[in-house]
Short mmCIF file of C-alpha atoms and ligand atoms in Angstrom, two decimals:
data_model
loop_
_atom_site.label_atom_id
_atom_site.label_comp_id
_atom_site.label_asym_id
_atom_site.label_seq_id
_atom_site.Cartn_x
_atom_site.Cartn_y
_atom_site.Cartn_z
CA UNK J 1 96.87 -40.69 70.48
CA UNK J 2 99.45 -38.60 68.57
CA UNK J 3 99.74 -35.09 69.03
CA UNK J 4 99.13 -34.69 65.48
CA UNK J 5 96.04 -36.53 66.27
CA UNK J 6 94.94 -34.60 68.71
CA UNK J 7 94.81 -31.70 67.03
CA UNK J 8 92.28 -32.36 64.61
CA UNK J 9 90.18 -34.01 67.01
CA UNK J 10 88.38 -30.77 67.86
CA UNK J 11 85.12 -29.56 67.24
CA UNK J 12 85.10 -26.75 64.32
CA UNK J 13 84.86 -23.58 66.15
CA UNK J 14 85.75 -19.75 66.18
CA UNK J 15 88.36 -21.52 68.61
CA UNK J 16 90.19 -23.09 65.35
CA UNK J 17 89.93 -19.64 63.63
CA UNK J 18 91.30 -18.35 66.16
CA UNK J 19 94.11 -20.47 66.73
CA UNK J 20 95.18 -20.99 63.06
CA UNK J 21 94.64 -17.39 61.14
CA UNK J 22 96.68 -13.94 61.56
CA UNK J 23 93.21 -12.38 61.53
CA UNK J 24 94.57 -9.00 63.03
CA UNK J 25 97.31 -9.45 59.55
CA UNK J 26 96.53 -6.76 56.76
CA UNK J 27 97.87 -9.00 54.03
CA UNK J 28 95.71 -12.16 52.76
CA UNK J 29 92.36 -12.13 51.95
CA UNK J 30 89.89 -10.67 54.61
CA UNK J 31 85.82 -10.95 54.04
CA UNK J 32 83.56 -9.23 56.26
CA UNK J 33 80.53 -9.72 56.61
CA UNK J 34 80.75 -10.56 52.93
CA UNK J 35 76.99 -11.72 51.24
CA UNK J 36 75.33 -12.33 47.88
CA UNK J 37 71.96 -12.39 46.63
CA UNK J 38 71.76 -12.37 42.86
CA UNK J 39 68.40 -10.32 41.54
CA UNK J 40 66.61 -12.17 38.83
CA UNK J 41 63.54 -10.84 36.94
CA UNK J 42 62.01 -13.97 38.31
CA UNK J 43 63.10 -12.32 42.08
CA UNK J 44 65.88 -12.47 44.21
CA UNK J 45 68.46 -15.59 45.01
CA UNK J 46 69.79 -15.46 47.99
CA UNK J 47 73.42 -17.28 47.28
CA UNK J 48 75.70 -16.74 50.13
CA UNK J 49 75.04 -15.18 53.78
CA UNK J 50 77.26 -12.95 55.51
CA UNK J 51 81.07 -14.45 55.41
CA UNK J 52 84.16 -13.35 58.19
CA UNK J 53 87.25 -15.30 57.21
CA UNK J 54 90.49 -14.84 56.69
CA UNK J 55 93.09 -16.29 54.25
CA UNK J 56 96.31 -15.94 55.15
CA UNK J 57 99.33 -14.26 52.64
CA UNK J 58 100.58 -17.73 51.44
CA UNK J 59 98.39 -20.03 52.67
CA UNK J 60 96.99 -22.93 50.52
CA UNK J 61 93.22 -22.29 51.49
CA UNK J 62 90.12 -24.86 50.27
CA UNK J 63 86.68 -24.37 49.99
CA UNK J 64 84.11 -27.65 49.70
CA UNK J 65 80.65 -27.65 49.88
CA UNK J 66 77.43 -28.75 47.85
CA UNK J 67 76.53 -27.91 44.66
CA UNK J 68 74.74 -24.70 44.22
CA UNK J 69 75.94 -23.53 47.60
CA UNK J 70 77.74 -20.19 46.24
CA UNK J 71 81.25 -21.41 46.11
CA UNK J 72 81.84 -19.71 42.54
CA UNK J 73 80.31 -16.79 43.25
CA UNK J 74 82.47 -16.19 46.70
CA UNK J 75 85.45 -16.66 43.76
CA UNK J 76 84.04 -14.00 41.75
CA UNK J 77 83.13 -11.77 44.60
CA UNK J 78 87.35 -12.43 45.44
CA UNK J 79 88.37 -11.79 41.61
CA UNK J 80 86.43 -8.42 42.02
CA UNK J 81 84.31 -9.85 38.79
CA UNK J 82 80.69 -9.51 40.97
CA UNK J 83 80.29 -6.91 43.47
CA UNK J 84 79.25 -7.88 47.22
CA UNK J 85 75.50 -7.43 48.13
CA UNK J 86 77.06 -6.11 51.48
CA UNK J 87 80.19 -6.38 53.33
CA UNK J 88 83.39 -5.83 52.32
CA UNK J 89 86.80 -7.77 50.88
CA UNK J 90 89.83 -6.31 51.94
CA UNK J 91 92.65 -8.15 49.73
CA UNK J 92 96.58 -6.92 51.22
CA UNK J 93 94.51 -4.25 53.06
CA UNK J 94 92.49 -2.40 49.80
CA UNK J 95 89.28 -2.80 49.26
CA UNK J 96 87.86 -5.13 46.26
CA UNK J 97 86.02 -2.58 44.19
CA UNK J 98 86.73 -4.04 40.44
CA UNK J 99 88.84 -6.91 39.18
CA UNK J 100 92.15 -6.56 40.35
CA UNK J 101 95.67 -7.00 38.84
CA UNK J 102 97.54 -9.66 41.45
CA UNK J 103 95.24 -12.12 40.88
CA UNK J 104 95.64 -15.38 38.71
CA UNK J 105 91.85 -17.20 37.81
CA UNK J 106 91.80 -21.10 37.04
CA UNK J 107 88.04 -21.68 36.24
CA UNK J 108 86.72 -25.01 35.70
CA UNK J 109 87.36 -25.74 31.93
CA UNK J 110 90.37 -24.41 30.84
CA UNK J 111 89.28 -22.20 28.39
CA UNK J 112 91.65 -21.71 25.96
CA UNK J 113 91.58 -19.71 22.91
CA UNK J 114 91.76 -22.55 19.65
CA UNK J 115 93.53 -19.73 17.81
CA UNK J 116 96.38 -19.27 20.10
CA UNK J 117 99.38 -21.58 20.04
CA UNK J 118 100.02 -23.21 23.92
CA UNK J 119 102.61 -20.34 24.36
CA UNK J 120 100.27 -17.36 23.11
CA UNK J 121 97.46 -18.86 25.07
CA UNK J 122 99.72 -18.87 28.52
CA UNK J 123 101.13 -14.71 27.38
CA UNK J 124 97.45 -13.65 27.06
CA UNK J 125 97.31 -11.86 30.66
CA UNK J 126 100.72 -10.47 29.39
CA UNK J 127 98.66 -9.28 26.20
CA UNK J 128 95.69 -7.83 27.56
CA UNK J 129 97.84 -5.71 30.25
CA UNK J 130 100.13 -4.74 27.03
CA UNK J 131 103.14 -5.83 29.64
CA UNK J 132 106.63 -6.08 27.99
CA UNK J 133 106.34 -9.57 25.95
CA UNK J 134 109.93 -9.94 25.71
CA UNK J 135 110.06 -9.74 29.39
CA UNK J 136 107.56 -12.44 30.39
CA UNK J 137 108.27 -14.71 27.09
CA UNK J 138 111.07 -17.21 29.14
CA UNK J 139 108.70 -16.85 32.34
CA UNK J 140 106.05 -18.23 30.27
CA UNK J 141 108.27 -20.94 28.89
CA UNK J 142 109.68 -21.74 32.28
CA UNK J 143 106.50 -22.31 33.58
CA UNK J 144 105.53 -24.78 30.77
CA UNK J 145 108.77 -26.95 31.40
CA UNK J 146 107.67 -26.63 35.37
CA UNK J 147 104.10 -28.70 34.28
CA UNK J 148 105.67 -30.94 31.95
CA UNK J 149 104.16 -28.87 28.70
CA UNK J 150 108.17 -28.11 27.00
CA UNK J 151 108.22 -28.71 23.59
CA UNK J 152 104.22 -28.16 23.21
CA UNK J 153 104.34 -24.73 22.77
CA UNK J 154 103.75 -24.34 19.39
CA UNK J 155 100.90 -26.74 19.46
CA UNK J 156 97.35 -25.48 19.09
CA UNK J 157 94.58 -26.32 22.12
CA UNK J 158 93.01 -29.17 20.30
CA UNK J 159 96.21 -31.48 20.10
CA UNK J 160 96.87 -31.23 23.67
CA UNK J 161 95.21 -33.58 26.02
CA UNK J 162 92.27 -31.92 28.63
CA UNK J 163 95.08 -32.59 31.45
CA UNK J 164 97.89 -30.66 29.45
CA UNK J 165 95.24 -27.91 28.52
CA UNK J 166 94.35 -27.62 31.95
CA UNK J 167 98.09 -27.71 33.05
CA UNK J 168 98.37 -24.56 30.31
CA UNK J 169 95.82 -22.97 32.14
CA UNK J 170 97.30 -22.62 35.22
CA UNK J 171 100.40 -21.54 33.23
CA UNK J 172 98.48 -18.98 32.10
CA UNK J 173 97.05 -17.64 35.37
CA UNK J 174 100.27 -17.55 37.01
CA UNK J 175 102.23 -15.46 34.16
CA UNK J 176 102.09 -12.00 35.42
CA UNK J 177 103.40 -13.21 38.96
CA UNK J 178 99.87 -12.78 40.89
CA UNK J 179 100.17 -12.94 44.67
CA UNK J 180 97.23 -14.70 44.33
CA UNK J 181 95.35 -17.82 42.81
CA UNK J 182 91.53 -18.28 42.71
CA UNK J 183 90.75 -22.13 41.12
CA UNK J 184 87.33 -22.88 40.94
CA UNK J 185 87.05 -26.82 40.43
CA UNK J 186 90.04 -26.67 38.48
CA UNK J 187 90.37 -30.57 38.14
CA UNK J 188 86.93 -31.40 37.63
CA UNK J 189 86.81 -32.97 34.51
CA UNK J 190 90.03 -35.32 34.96
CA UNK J 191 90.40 -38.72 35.07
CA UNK J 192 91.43 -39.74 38.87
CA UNK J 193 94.94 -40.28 38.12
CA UNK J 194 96.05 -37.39 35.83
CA UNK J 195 94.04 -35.60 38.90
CA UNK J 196 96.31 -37.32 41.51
CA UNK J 197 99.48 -35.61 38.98
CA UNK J 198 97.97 -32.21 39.25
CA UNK J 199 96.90 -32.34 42.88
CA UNK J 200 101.06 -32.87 43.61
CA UNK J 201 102.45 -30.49 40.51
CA UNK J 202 100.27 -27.78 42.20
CA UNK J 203 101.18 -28.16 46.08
CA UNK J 204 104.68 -27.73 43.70
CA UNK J 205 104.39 -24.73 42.26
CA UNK J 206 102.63 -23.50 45.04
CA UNK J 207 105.57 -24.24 47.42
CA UNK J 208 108.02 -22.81 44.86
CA UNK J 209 106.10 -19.93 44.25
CA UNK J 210 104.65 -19.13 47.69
CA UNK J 211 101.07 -17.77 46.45
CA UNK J 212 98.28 -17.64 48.45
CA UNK J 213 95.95 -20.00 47.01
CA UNK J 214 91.86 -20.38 47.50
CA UNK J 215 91.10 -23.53 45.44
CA UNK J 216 87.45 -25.20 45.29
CA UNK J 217 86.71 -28.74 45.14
CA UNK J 218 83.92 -31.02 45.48
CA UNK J 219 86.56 -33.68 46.04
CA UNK J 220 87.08 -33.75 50.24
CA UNK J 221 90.23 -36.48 50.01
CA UNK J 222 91.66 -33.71 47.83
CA UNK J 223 90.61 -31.07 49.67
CA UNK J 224 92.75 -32.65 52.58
CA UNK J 225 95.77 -33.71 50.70
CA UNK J 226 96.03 -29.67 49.09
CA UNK J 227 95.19 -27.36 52.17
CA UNK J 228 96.66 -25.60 55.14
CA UNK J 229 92.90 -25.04 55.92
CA UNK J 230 89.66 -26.33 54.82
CA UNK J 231 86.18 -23.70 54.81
CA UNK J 232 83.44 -26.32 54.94
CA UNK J 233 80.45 -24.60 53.44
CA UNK J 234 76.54 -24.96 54.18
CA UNK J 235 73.86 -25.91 51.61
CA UNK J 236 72.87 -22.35 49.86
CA UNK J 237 72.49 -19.81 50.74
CA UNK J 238 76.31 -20.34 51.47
CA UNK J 239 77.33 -19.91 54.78
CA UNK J 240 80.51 -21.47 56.91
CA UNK J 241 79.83 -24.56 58.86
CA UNK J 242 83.23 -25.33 59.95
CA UNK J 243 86.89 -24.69 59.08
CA UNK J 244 89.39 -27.05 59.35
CA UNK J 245 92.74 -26.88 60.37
CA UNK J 246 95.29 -29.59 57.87
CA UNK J 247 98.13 -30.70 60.73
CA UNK J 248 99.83 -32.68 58.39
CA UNK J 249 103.37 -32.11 57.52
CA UNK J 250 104.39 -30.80 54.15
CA UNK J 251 106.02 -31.94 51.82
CA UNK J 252 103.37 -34.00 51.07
CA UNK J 253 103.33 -37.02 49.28
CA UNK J 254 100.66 -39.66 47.63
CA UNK J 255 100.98 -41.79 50.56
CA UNK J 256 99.84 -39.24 53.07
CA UNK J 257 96.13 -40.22 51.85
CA UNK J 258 96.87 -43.38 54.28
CA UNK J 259 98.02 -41.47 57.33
CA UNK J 260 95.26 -41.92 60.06
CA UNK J 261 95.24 -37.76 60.65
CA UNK J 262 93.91 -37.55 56.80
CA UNK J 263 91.26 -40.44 57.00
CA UNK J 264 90.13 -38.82 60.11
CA UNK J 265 90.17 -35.66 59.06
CA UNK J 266 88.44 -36.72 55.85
CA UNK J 267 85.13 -38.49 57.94
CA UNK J 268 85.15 -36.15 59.85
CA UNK J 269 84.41 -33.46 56.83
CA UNK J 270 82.47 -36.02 55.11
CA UNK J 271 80.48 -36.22 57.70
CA UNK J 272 79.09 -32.60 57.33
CA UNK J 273 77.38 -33.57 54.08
CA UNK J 274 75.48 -37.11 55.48
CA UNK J 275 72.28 -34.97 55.59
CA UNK J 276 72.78 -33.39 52.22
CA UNK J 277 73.93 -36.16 49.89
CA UNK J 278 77.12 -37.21 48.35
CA UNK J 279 79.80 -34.61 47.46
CA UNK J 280 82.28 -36.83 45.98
N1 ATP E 1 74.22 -14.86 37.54
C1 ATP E 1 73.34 -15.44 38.37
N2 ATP E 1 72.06 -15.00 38.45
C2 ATP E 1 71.20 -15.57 39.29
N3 ATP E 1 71.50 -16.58 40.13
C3 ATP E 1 72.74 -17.07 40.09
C4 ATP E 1 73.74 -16.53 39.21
N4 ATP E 1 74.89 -17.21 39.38
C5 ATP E 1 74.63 -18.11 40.33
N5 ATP E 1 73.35 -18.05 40.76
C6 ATP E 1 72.71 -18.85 41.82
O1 ATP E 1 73.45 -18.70 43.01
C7 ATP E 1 73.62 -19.96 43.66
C8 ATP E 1 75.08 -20.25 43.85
O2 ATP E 1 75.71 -20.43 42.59
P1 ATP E 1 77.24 -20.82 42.44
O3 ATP E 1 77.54 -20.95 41.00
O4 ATP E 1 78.05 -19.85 43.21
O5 ATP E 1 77.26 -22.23 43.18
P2 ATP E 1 78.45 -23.30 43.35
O6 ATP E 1 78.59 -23.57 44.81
O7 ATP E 1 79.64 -22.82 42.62
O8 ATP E 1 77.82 -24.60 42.65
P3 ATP E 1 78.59 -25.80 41.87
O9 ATP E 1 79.24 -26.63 42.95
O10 ATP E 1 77.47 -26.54 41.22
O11 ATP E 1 79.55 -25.19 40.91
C9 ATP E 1 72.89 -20.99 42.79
O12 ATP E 1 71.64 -21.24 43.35
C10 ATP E 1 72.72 -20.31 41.45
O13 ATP E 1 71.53 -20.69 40.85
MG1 MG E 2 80.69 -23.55 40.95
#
């Protein structure tokens, strides 16, 4: 057995936490004790139970876990766009009390306004914080060439394909230079190859860039192929049944989906949701 081998072979403990996050650290993304439960006319909904992790500053972090587990709301309770029930989210050391400004948000559809040229679309942020548009206009630009978009800037939403739209999207959430990226399922409605593109333009950027990143996915190969670590969550309400450390090398390539330390890794994950259906 390889080293690299051994290290994933491991049961998912504190001891991994432990052993893989600068929990002490004031920078990152610390939850404690960190819970939902939504309060509905028809009663309460108990979404997520009380959270302690830490993400570190720069580290490509993944969240999986079944549907209608709470993985969006532990984005929004991140974003500062939903308050905690209790506990409390310490991001670089302050406290999460209201949506903050070093944060870019990739949500699911790419939601782009059909009025806005590519280019407008990606300066919005910009926009709303009435930043200096002269300042970020070649930013913007630059990170349109980075995704492959140059030359469709001056296109409208509709004549772009739901790849390139989504591709402006994360354009647009990394304009004003966040520290941070929330992506909630960002990929989701791709075709599997266009997917495959993304999955390797973002571990890109991300490496050029050096945000911290918290992406979800229902996708577990992907989950593997993007992270540094992997939160494996519980049917809802959410809680954390393992996290997993990613010992594989970066850059990564394509081909690292055939290394025996990612199919491992991947059954091994998989295996969490036997008793709760298919997540991908
Ligand atoms: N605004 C809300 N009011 C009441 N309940 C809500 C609200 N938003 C979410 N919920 C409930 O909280 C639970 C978690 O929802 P959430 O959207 O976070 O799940 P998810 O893990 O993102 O699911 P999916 O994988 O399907 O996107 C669900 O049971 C959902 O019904
Ligand atoms: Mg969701």
């Amino acid at each position: 057995m390889t080293p690299a081998t051994k290290s994933i072979d491991m049961q998912p403990t504190a001891h991994l936490r432990l052993v893989s996050d600068r929990a002490g650290d004031a920078s990152g993304i610390k939850l404690s004790g960190v819970s939902k439960t939504y309060r509905t006319r028809d009663g309460d909904v108990p979404s997520l139970r009380p959270l302690d992790f830490h993400i570190n500053d720069g580290e490509f972090f993944v969240v999986v876990g079944p549907s209608g587990c709470g993985k969006s709301t532990l984005l929004k309770l991140i974003s500062g766009l939903l308050p905690p029930t209790s506990g409390e989210i310490l991001v670089d050391g302050e406290k999460v009390t209201a949506p903050h400004g070093n944060v870019g948000i990739v949500f699911q559809n790419a939601l782009l306004l059909p009025w806005r040229n590519i280019l407008n679309n990606v300066m919005l942020p910009i926009d709303m914080k009435r930043l200096a548009r002269q300042k970020y206009l070649d930013r913007a630009k630059a990170l349109l060439k980075l995704v492959g978009l140059e030359g469709f800037e001056r296109k409208l939403p509709w004549q772009l394909s739901g790849g390139m739209q989504q591709r402006a999207s994360i354009c647009r959430a990394l304009v004003h230079d966040p520290g941070i990226m929330l992506m909630d399922e960002p990929f989701g409605a791709l075709d599997a190859l266009t997917r495959e593109r993304m999955n390797v333009e973002l571990m890109r950027i991300q490496r050029e860039t050096k945000k911290t990143v918290l992406l979800i996915t229902h996708s577990i190969p992907e989950a593997v192929f993007l992270a540094d670590r992997v939160l494996v969550m519980t049917e809802r309400p959410g809680a954390i049944a393992a996290i997993y450390d990613v010992p594989l090398p970066r850059p990564r390539s394509l081909d690292v989906m055939a290394d025996p330390v990612f199919t491992e890794l991947v059954q091994r994950i998989r295996k969490h949701f036997f008793s709760q259906g298919a997540l991908d």
